[in-house]
Structure formats: C-alpha cells, structure tokens
C-alpha cells in the first residue's frame, strides 16, 4: 500500500473513533522535544576596583562578549556529543560584577547595578539572539520605583532578545529584597512579579537565586505556579563533600518534580579573596533528584544534560506515592506559616523608601532571634 493510500486510510479510521481527551493530552506531552541545557561555570569578575560607572560598564560589556564566545563553543561540542540542540544556558550568580562587599548600597547601585532597560541587558539580549537560545543569569539592578536601592535579579532572556522573566531575590542577608519594601512592591508588580514563571516552548521556568535553594518555600511557591525547571544561579563553595546547597538542590528537584539547572562561579576575579573560594560543582538535576551532570572546578561547560519535559509532565499527571505535587495538603500549614518572624516593609517609611546602612541587616536578624527566644521557640 503506497504512502498516500495509507494516510487516507488512517484518517478514515481515526475519524470513526471517539475523541479521547486523555489520549490527546498524552500525545501532546509526548511531542515535547528533548533538548540540552548547560550550566556555564565561569569566573565572576568584580568591578569594585573600577574608578567609576563608565569604567565598570565597559568592563561588563566586554565580559558579555567573552561569555558569548564561550557559550557558542560549548554549544558546538554539546550538540556534536549528544545530538540534541542546546536551548538553555544558565550563567552563575552576579557573574559580571561580583558582590558588593562592604560598599554602601547607594554607592554600589551607582557603580555596578544594571538599569532595567540598560545597555547590559541589551547586550545580553543580542547574545541570546545570536546563539538562538534561552539565556538565564543574575545581576544587581536598580528600579526607578525604589530609588537608592538595588535588587539582586535573576533573569531569563528568550531567543528573541526579550526578557521574559525577572525575579528579584526574596531572601538575602545583606541586600535589599522585595519583602523589605513589600507594600509598595505589591502595589507596583503584584504577586505575579514576586513569583514569576515564564511559560515557554521549552518548559515553564522559574529562577532561584544562590542560597535561596536552602528555603523550600521559595521553590514550592514557584512549582505551585507551574514551574517545571528551576534556574539556579549561584556563587558558592564547591566541595567533594556534600554541602548544604548540594543537598538542597536535589531535595528541591524531587519534592517539586522539577529540573534544576545550577550554575556556580569558577572563582571570583579582582577581589582580595583567593580565586577559587567560590568554585565548582555546577549541576543539572532531574525531577527525581538524580544528578545528571556535574562539573569539577575551574571554567567549564561540563554540567550539561538532556531535558525530557515529556517524561516530567507524564510523571506529574500520574497518580502514585511519588507524585509529591498532587499529594500536597497545603491548607494544613496555613496557620503555621501565618506567624510573622521577619517583618515586611523594613525599608519603607510612610511609603517612602529609606536606604539602610550595612549594619541594618544584622540588627534585624538579631531582633528576630530575640523574639523567637522570648516566645520559647528556640
């Protein structure tokens, strides 16, 4: 029987069958293309020695060009090695500027923070366009709605060059967060701006910044809003011994049935710290908590693996003891989570932003500890 006759016969048979929505959904899930994701383990470069913002920006833009070349070379190897197209690259935490250290909040904002529509994001958008992939990373940025402050932002840029996800870190020891200006932040961005999920053709993606992987509530909130992949930009101690973050990454993956693509720095250049103090162990972890790939130390692309969204979505739709999302009874915990420990709006005064000194963060934590002790909780 020739191809045309077989096609016609198949269509006639199909038209006689009743429509089965479950089977149709299974077919849709199965159609999702497997692709490769890579956690680019690269050395962060501090701008703290730059004399002014112009010099800092020139350094950042130059580094963005270097990163494009490294991703392009990595993509060629990965696609030749495994045969699947590289559609997602994740960059480490604060790759282009490093962290503020003891620089004051206003001074670091002026020196190093990206503008929301600034040259740095424009250059990163061109990288995503030139490489035809989704590019995730992390940077400090200023927001005209909150003058004097900066936020640590994780971003996802589509192959079109458009920023499709902007997540501001919610739990930080030494930096402003949306929670510190909570009332105004919700007025400006709403809850969708607090826990954003980018729905793309390669999956639903959310960002988790650095040590936030240690806080299960952040990952859970994103998963409950549909996230299938966690983009984890980090700068942390790498070790052959399991670190807290290494353990947490695997836990966040299996308890939320989500992939984790975690890119660590390969050291931090331009500071007084020994270079390799935050280096190694970038990972790709699947939705069962299995480490699919892990880097050693130094600059490398070797944390890459295949992302099988079809399998993940099938698992999420299958009843069973391992379907942790479907078995959640969230209302059980509402009362316990309603107890305030770390107060909101600490950087607002009558709706106006107040810029704190560096000692503010430790003082607030001391007050929280004191209240917990007084309540007999610790």
Short mmCIF file of C-alpha atoms in Angstrom, two decimals:
data_model
loop_
_atom_site.label_atom_id
_atom_site.label_comp_id
_atom_site.label_asym_id
_atom_site.label_seq_id
_atom_site.Cartn_x
_atom_site.Cartn_y
_atom_site.Cartn_z
CA UNK A 1 0.00 0.00 0.00
CA UNK A 2 1.55 3.33 -1.04
CA UNK A 3 2.02 6.23 1.42
CA UNK A 4 -0.92 8.30 0.18
CA UNK A 5 -3.40 5.43 0.49
CA UNK A 6 -2.12 4.56 4.00
CA UNK A 7 -2.56 8.20 5.06
CA UNK A 8 -6.13 8.33 3.76
CA UNK A 9 -6.99 5.01 5.44
CA UNK A 10 -5.53 6.18 8.76
CA UNK A 11 -7.59 9.37 8.59
CA UNK A 12 -10.77 7.38 7.87
CA UNK A 13 -10.12 5.07 10.85
CA UNK A 14 -9.32 7.98 13.15
CA UNK A 15 -12.47 9.83 12.14
CA UNK A 16 -14.56 6.83 13.18
CA UNK A 17 -13.07 6.70 16.68
CA UNK A 18 -14.49 8.66 19.64
CA UNK A 19 -12.37 11.63 20.81
CA UNK A 20 -10.32 10.76 23.89
CA UNK A 21 -9.03 13.91 25.59
CA UNK A 22 -6.72 11.93 27.88
CA UNK A 23 -5.05 10.27 24.90
CA UNK A 24 -4.80 13.63 23.16
CA UNK A 25 -3.07 15.12 26.18
CA UNK A 26 -0.69 12.16 26.35
CA UNK A 27 0.16 12.77 22.70
CA UNK A 28 0.78 16.47 23.36
CA UNK A 29 3.09 15.65 26.26
CA UNK A 30 4.97 13.11 24.16
CA UNK A 31 5.53 15.67 21.40
CA UNK A 32 7.74 17.87 23.58
CA UNK A 33 11.21 17.82 22.09
CA UNK A 34 14.12 16.70 24.24
CA UNK A 35 16.86 19.32 24.32
CA UNK A 36 20.11 20.05 26.12
CA UNK A 37 20.65 22.58 28.90
CA UNK A 38 24.06 23.74 30.10
CA UNK A 39 25.20 25.33 33.36
CA UNK A 40 28.11 27.56 32.32
CA UNK A 41 30.66 27.54 35.15
CA UNK A 42 32.54 30.80 34.63
CA UNK A 43 34.67 33.10 36.78
CA UNK A 44 32.89 36.18 38.09
CA UNK A 45 34.75 39.47 37.69
CA UNK A 46 34.49 42.12 40.37
CA UNK A 47 34.01 45.79 39.44
CA UNK A 48 34.93 47.06 42.92
CA UNK A 49 38.25 48.46 41.62
CA UNK A 50 36.66 50.29 38.69
CA UNK A 51 37.15 54.05 39.18
CA UNK A 52 33.63 54.98 38.04
CA UNK A 53 30.44 53.69 36.47
CA UNK A 54 31.67 54.27 32.93
CA UNK A 55 34.68 52.03 33.54
CA UNK A 56 32.56 49.42 35.29
CA UNK A 57 30.08 49.33 32.42
CA UNK A 58 32.87 48.99 29.85
CA UNK A 59 34.24 46.03 31.81
CA UNK A 60 30.82 44.38 31.99
CA UNK A 61 30.08 44.85 28.28
CA UNK A 62 33.47 43.44 27.35
CA UNK A 63 32.85 40.41 29.52
CA UNK A 64 29.43 39.81 27.94
CA UNK A 65 31.22 39.49 24.59
CA UNK A 66 33.63 36.95 26.07
CA UNK A 67 30.75 34.92 27.51
CA UNK A 68 29.03 34.74 24.12
CA UNK A 69 32.10 33.12 22.61
CA UNK A 70 32.36 30.58 25.44
CA UNK A 71 28.70 29.57 25.15
CA UNK A 72 28.99 29.26 21.37
CA UNK A 73 31.97 26.91 21.64
CA UNK A 74 30.27 24.89 24.38
CA UNK A 75 27.10 24.56 22.31
CA UNK A 76 29.02 23.18 19.32
CA UNK A 77 30.60 20.47 21.47
CA UNK A 78 27.41 19.54 23.33
CA UNK A 79 25.36 19.23 20.15
CA UNK A 80 28.03 17.11 18.47
CA UNK A 81 28.38 14.97 21.60
CA UNK A 82 24.74 14.25 22.37
CA UNK A 83 22.88 15.20 19.20
CA UNK A 84 20.28 17.37 20.93
CA UNK A 85 20.10 21.14 20.37
CA UNK A 86 21.22 23.38 23.22
CA UNK A 87 18.21 25.56 24.01
CA UNK A 88 19.07 26.80 27.52
CA UNK A 89 22.25 28.20 29.04
CA UNK A 90 22.40 29.29 32.70
CA UNK A 91 25.07 31.71 33.96
CA UNK A 92 26.36 31.97 37.55
CA UNK A 93 25.32 34.46 40.19
CA UNK A 94 26.49 38.11 39.79
CA UNK A 95 28.86 36.93 37.05
CA UNK A 96 29.57 40.36 35.60
CA UNK A 97 30.15 42.43 38.74
CA UNK A 98 30.68 40.10 41.73
CA UNK A 99 29.07 41.05 45.06
CA UNK A 100 29.07 44.46 46.82
CA UNK A 101 31.19 43.53 49.85
CA UNK A 102 31.29 46.50 52.21
CA UNK A 103 30.43 49.06 49.54
CA UNK A 104 27.36 51.03 50.64
CA UNK A 105 24.05 50.31 48.98
CA UNK A 106 23.79 53.67 47.15
CA UNK A 107 27.44 53.56 46.06
CA UNK A 108 27.17 50.03 44.66
CA UNK A 109 23.91 50.92 42.93
CA UNK A 110 25.64 53.82 41.18
CA UNK A 111 28.76 51.82 40.30
CA UNK A 112 27.54 48.41 39.26
CA UNK A 113 23.78 47.90 39.13
CA UNK A 114 22.15 47.31 35.74
CA UNK A 115 19.27 49.53 34.63
CA UNK A 116 16.11 47.58 33.82
CA UNK A 117 16.29 48.61 30.16
CA UNK A 118 20.01 49.34 30.12
CA UNK A 119 22.92 48.55 27.81
CA UNK A 120 23.89 45.43 29.73
CA UNK A 121 20.54 43.72 29.20
CA UNK A 122 20.51 44.88 25.59
CA UNK A 123 23.90 43.24 25.06
CA UNK A 124 22.75 40.04 26.77
CA UNK A 125 19.66 40.05 24.56
CA UNK A 126 21.88 40.11 21.50
CA UNK A 127 23.79 37.12 22.86
CA UNK A 128 20.54 35.16 23.17
CA UNK A 129 19.57 36.20 19.64
CA UNK A 130 22.95 35.37 18.13
CA UNK A 131 23.01 31.94 19.79
CA UNK A 132 19.26 31.27 19.34
CA UNK A 133 18.75 30.02 22.87
CA UNK A 134 17.28 30.96 26.24
CA UNK A 135 19.88 32.70 28.41
CA UNK A 136 19.47 32.82 32.20
CA UNK A 137 21.64 34.74 34.63
CA UNK A 138 21.81 37.01 37.63
CA UNK A 139 22.75 40.64 38.24
CA UNK A 140 22.19 43.54 40.59
CA UNK A 141 19.77 46.09 39.17
CA UNK A 142 18.13 49.36 40.09
CA UNK A 143 14.44 50.10 39.81
CA UNK A 144 13.12 53.68 39.42
CA UNK A 145 10.23 52.76 41.71
CA UNK A 146 12.67 52.23 44.59
CA UNK A 147 15.31 54.98 44.40
CA UNK A 148 18.55 54.44 46.28
CA UNK A 149 18.16 50.66 46.46
CA UNK A 150 19.20 47.81 44.23
CA UNK A 151 17.80 44.29 43.99
CA UNK A 152 19.55 41.07 43.09
CA UNK A 153 17.69 39.94 40.00
CA UNK A 154 17.62 36.63 38.17
CA UNK A 155 16.59 36.95 34.54
CA UNK A 156 15.67 34.82 31.54
CA UNK A 157 16.12 36.15 28.03
CA UNK A 158 14.36 34.49 25.09
CA UNK A 159 15.99 33.81 21.69
CA UNK A 160 14.16 36.92 20.51
CA UNK A 161 16.28 39.02 22.89
CA UNK A 162 13.30 39.83 25.10
CA UNK A 163 13.48 39.50 28.88
CA UNK A 164 10.69 37.02 29.64
CA UNK A 165 11.39 36.57 33.36
CA UNK A 166 12.69 38.94 36.02
CA UNK A 167 12.80 37.57 39.55
CA UNK A 168 14.13 39.59 42.50
CA UNK A 169 15.78 37.60 45.27
CA UNK A 170 13.46 37.36 48.28
CA UNK A 171 15.80 36.11 50.99
CA UNK A 172 19.16 37.83 51.36
CA UNK A 173 21.35 38.51 54.37
CA UNK A 174 23.00 41.72 53.15
CA UNK A 175 20.93 43.12 50.27
CA UNK A 176 17.51 44.76 49.87
CA UNK A 177 14.68 42.47 48.79
CA UNK A 178 11.07 42.98 47.66
CA UNK A 179 9.99 41.96 51.18
CA UNK A 180 11.82 44.97 52.62
CA UNK A 181 9.52 47.25 50.59
CA UNK A 182 6.67 44.76 50.46
CA UNK A 183 3.60 47.01 50.44
CA UNK A 184 4.89 49.20 47.65
CA UNK A 185 6.36 46.28 45.70
CA UNK A 186 2.99 44.53 45.60
CA UNK A 187 1.33 47.76 44.51
CA UNK A 188 3.78 48.06 41.60
CA UNK A 189 4.22 44.44 40.49
CA UNK A 190 1.59 42.28 42.21
CA UNK A 191 2.17 38.70 43.29
CA UNK A 192 2.98 37.68 39.69
CA UNK A 193 6.02 39.91 39.93
CA UNK A 194 7.11 38.25 43.16
CA UNK A 195 6.92 34.63 41.94
CA UNK A 196 7.12 34.92 38.14
CA UNK A 197 7.04 31.82 35.93
CA UNK A 198 7.99 32.09 32.24
CA UNK A 199 5.90 29.79 30.08
CA UNK A 200 7.98 28.97 27.03
CA UNK A 201 8.12 26.34 24.31
CA UNK A 202 10.94 24.60 26.21
CA UNK A 203 9.09 24.49 29.51
CA UNK A 204 7.79 26.61 32.37
CA UNK A 205 10.77 28.20 34.08
CA UNK A 206 11.36 30.00 37.36
CA UNK A 207 14.50 31.36 38.99
CA UNK A 208 16.00 30.69 42.40
CA UNK A 209 18.98 32.81 43.46
CA UNK A 210 22.01 31.35 45.21
CA UNK A 211 21.31 30.39 48.85
CA UNK A 212 17.55 30.62 48.29
CA UNK A 213 17.81 26.97 47.25
CA UNK A 214 18.02 26.31 51.01
CA UNK A 215 14.49 27.67 51.54
CA UNK A 216 11.92 25.10 50.33
CA UNK A 217 9.07 27.61 50.39
CA UNK A 218 10.55 29.62 47.51
CA UNK A 219 10.87 26.62 45.20
CA UNK A 220 7.46 25.32 46.26
CA UNK A 221 5.77 28.64 45.53
CA UNK A 222 7.20 28.61 42.01
CA UNK A 223 6.23 24.97 41.46
CA UNK A 224 2.68 25.66 42.59
CA UNK A 225 2.55 28.35 39.92
CA UNK A 226 3.57 25.82 37.26
CA UNK A 227 7.39 25.89 37.20
CA UNK A 228 8.99 22.81 35.64
CA UNK A 229 12.61 24.00 35.61
CA UNK A 230 14.45 25.95 38.31
CA UNK A 231 17.18 28.23 37.01
CA UNK A 232 19.71 28.41 39.83
CA UNK A 233 22.49 30.99 39.50
CA UNK A 234 24.90 30.62 42.41
CA UNK A 235 28.32 31.56 43.73
CA UNK A 236 29.23 29.12 46.45
CA UNK A 237 31.85 26.88 47.97
CA UNK A 238 32.37 23.75 45.91
CA UNK A 239 33.41 20.60 47.70
CA UNK A 240 33.73 16.82 47.21
CA UNK A 241 31.75 16.61 50.46
CA UNK A 242 28.02 17.31 50.11
CA UNK A 243 27.37 20.93 51.02
CA UNK A 244 24.06 22.26 52.30
CA UNK A 245 23.28 23.69 48.87
CA UNK A 246 24.17 20.46 47.07
CA UNK A 247 21.78 18.53 49.29
CA UNK A 248 19.09 21.21 48.91
CA UNK A 249 19.28 21.22 45.11
CA UNK A 250 18.41 17.53 44.96
CA UNK A 251 15.64 17.94 47.52
CA UNK A 252 14.08 20.89 45.68
CA UNK A 253 14.15 18.85 42.48
CA UNK A 254 12.36 15.70 43.63
CA UNK A 255 9.95 17.31 46.10
CA UNK A 256 8.70 19.67 43.38
CA UNK A 257 9.14 17.24 40.45
CA UNK A 258 11.23 19.80 38.60
CA UNK A 259 14.59 20.01 36.86
CA UNK A 260 17.31 22.15 38.45
CA UNK A 261 19.99 23.73 36.26
CA UNK A 262 22.53 25.15 38.69
CA UNK A 263 25.49 27.26 37.52
CA UNK A 264 28.22 28.10 40.03
CA UNK A 265 31.05 30.56 39.60
CA UNK A 266 34.56 29.32 38.76
CA UNK A 267 36.04 31.68 41.31
CA UNK A 268 35.82 35.46 41.61
CA UNK A 269 38.45 37.63 39.94
CA UNK A 270 39.50 41.07 41.15
CA UNK A 271 38.94 40.71 44.89
CA UNK A 272 41.19 40.01 47.88
CA UNK A 273 39.69 36.53 48.30
CA UNK A 274 41.61 33.52 46.97
CA UNK A 275 40.34 32.97 43.43
CA UNK A 276 38.75 29.54 43.91
CA UNK A 277 36.83 30.37 47.10
CA UNK A 278 33.52 30.01 45.22
CA UNK A 279 34.20 27.39 42.58
CA UNK A 280 32.94 24.11 41.22
CA UNK A 281 30.10 21.57 41.27
CA UNK A 282 27.68 23.14 38.81
CA UNK A 283 24.92 20.60 38.22
CA UNK A 284 21.93 19.53 36.18
CA UNK A 285 19.45 17.54 38.29
CA UNK A 286 16.33 15.81 37.04
CA UNK A 287 12.84 15.78 38.53
CA UNK A 288 13.61 12.62 40.51
CA UNK A 289 16.54 14.28 42.27
CA UNK A 290 19.18 12.46 40.23
CA UNK A 291 22.36 14.37 39.31
CA UNK A 292 22.61 14.03 35.52
CA UNK A 293 25.84 16.02 35.18
CA UNK A 294 28.26 17.80 37.49
CA UNK A 295 31.34 19.92 36.85
CA UNK A 296 34.63 19.79 38.65
CA UNK A 297 36.45 23.08 39.37
CA UNK A 298 37.51 25.85 37.01
CA UNK A 299 35.86 27.40 33.98
CA UNK A 300 33.93 24.66 32.20
CA UNK A 301 30.69 23.78 30.43
CA UNK A 302 30.70 20.14 31.51
CA UNK A 303 27.49 20.40 33.56
CA UNK A 304 25.14 19.75 30.66
CA UNK A 305 22.35 17.23 30.20
CA UNK A 306 19.18 16.43 28.32
CA UNK A 307 15.86 17.88 29.49
CA UNK A 308 12.98 15.48 28.90
CA UNK A 309 9.87 17.56 29.51
CA UNK A 310 7.60 14.86 28.17
CA UNK A 311 8.71 12.47 30.91
CA UNK A 312 8.38 15.15 33.60
CA UNK A 313 4.86 16.08 32.54
CA UNK A 314 3.82 12.44 32.35
CA UNK A 315 5.13 11.90 35.90
CA UNK A 316 3.22 14.92 37.21
CA UNK A 317 0.00 13.57 35.71
CA UNK A 318 0.39 10.01 37.03
CA UNK A 319 -1.20 9.10 40.40
CA UNK A 320 1.23 7.47 42.80
CA UNK A 321 3.16 7.87 46.04
CA UNK A 322 5.97 9.72 44.25
CA UNK A 323 3.65 12.39 42.83
CA UNK A 324 4.51 14.85 45.59
CA UNK A 325 2.81 17.83 43.96
CA UNK A 326 -0.57 16.09 43.68
CA UNK A 327 -0.39 14.82 47.26
CA UNK A 328 0.18 18.22 48.89
CA UNK A 329 -2.40 19.31 51.53
CA UNK A 330 -1.42 22.93 51.67
CA UNK A 331 -4.24 24.19 53.86
CA UNK A 332 -2.78 22.16 56.74
CA UNK A 333 0.13 24.54 57.04
CA UNK A 334 -1.52 27.94 56.52
CA UNK A 335 -1.79 28.78 60.23
CA UNK A 336 1.83 27.88 60.98
CA UNK A 337 3.10 29.95 58.08
CA UNK A 338 0.96 32.90 59.10
CA UNK A 339 3.22 33.66 62.05
CA UNK A 340 5.44 36.66 61.28
CA UNK A 341 9.13 36.26 62.04
CA UNK A 342 10.98 38.65 59.73
CA UNK A 343 8.79 41.77 59.36
CA UNK A 344 8.00 43.31 55.99
CA UNK A 345 8.49 46.92 54.90
CA UNK A 346 11.65 47.50 56.92
CA UNK A 347 12.94 49.84 54.20
CA UNK A 348 9.76 51.88 53.88
CA UNK A 349 8.84 54.90 55.96
CA UNK A 350 5.33 56.12 55.26
CA UNK A 351 5.51 54.66 51.77
CA UNK A 352 8.87 56.29 51.04
CA UNK A 353 12.00 54.22 50.52
CA UNK A 354 14.64 54.60 53.23
CA UNK A 355 18.12 53.38 52.39
CA UNK A 356 19.75 51.41 55.23
CA UNK A 357 23.36 51.12 56.25
CA UNK A 358 25.16 47.79 56.12
CA UNK A 359 24.61 47.16 59.84
CA UNK A 360 20.83 47.13 59.32
CA UNK A 361 20.70 43.53 58.12
CA UNK A 362 22.44 42.02 61.13
CA UNK A 363 20.39 44.14 63.53
CA UNK A 364 17.09 42.91 62.06
CA UNK A 365 18.17 39.29 62.34
CA UNK A 366 19.18 39.82 65.96
CA UNK A 367 15.71 41.20 66.68
CA UNK A 368 14.06 38.17 65.04
CA UNK A 369 16.18 35.79 67.12
CA UNK A 370 15.30 37.73 70.28
CA UNK A 371 11.55 37.46 69.55
CA UNK A 372 11.78 33.73 68.83
CA UNK A 373 13.66 33.18 72.08
CA UNK A 374 11.11 35.24 74.01
CA UNK A 375 8.30 33.12 72.53
CA UNK A 376 10.07 29.94 73.64
CA UNK A 377 10.63 28.71 70.09
CA UNK A 378 14.42 28.46 70.22
#
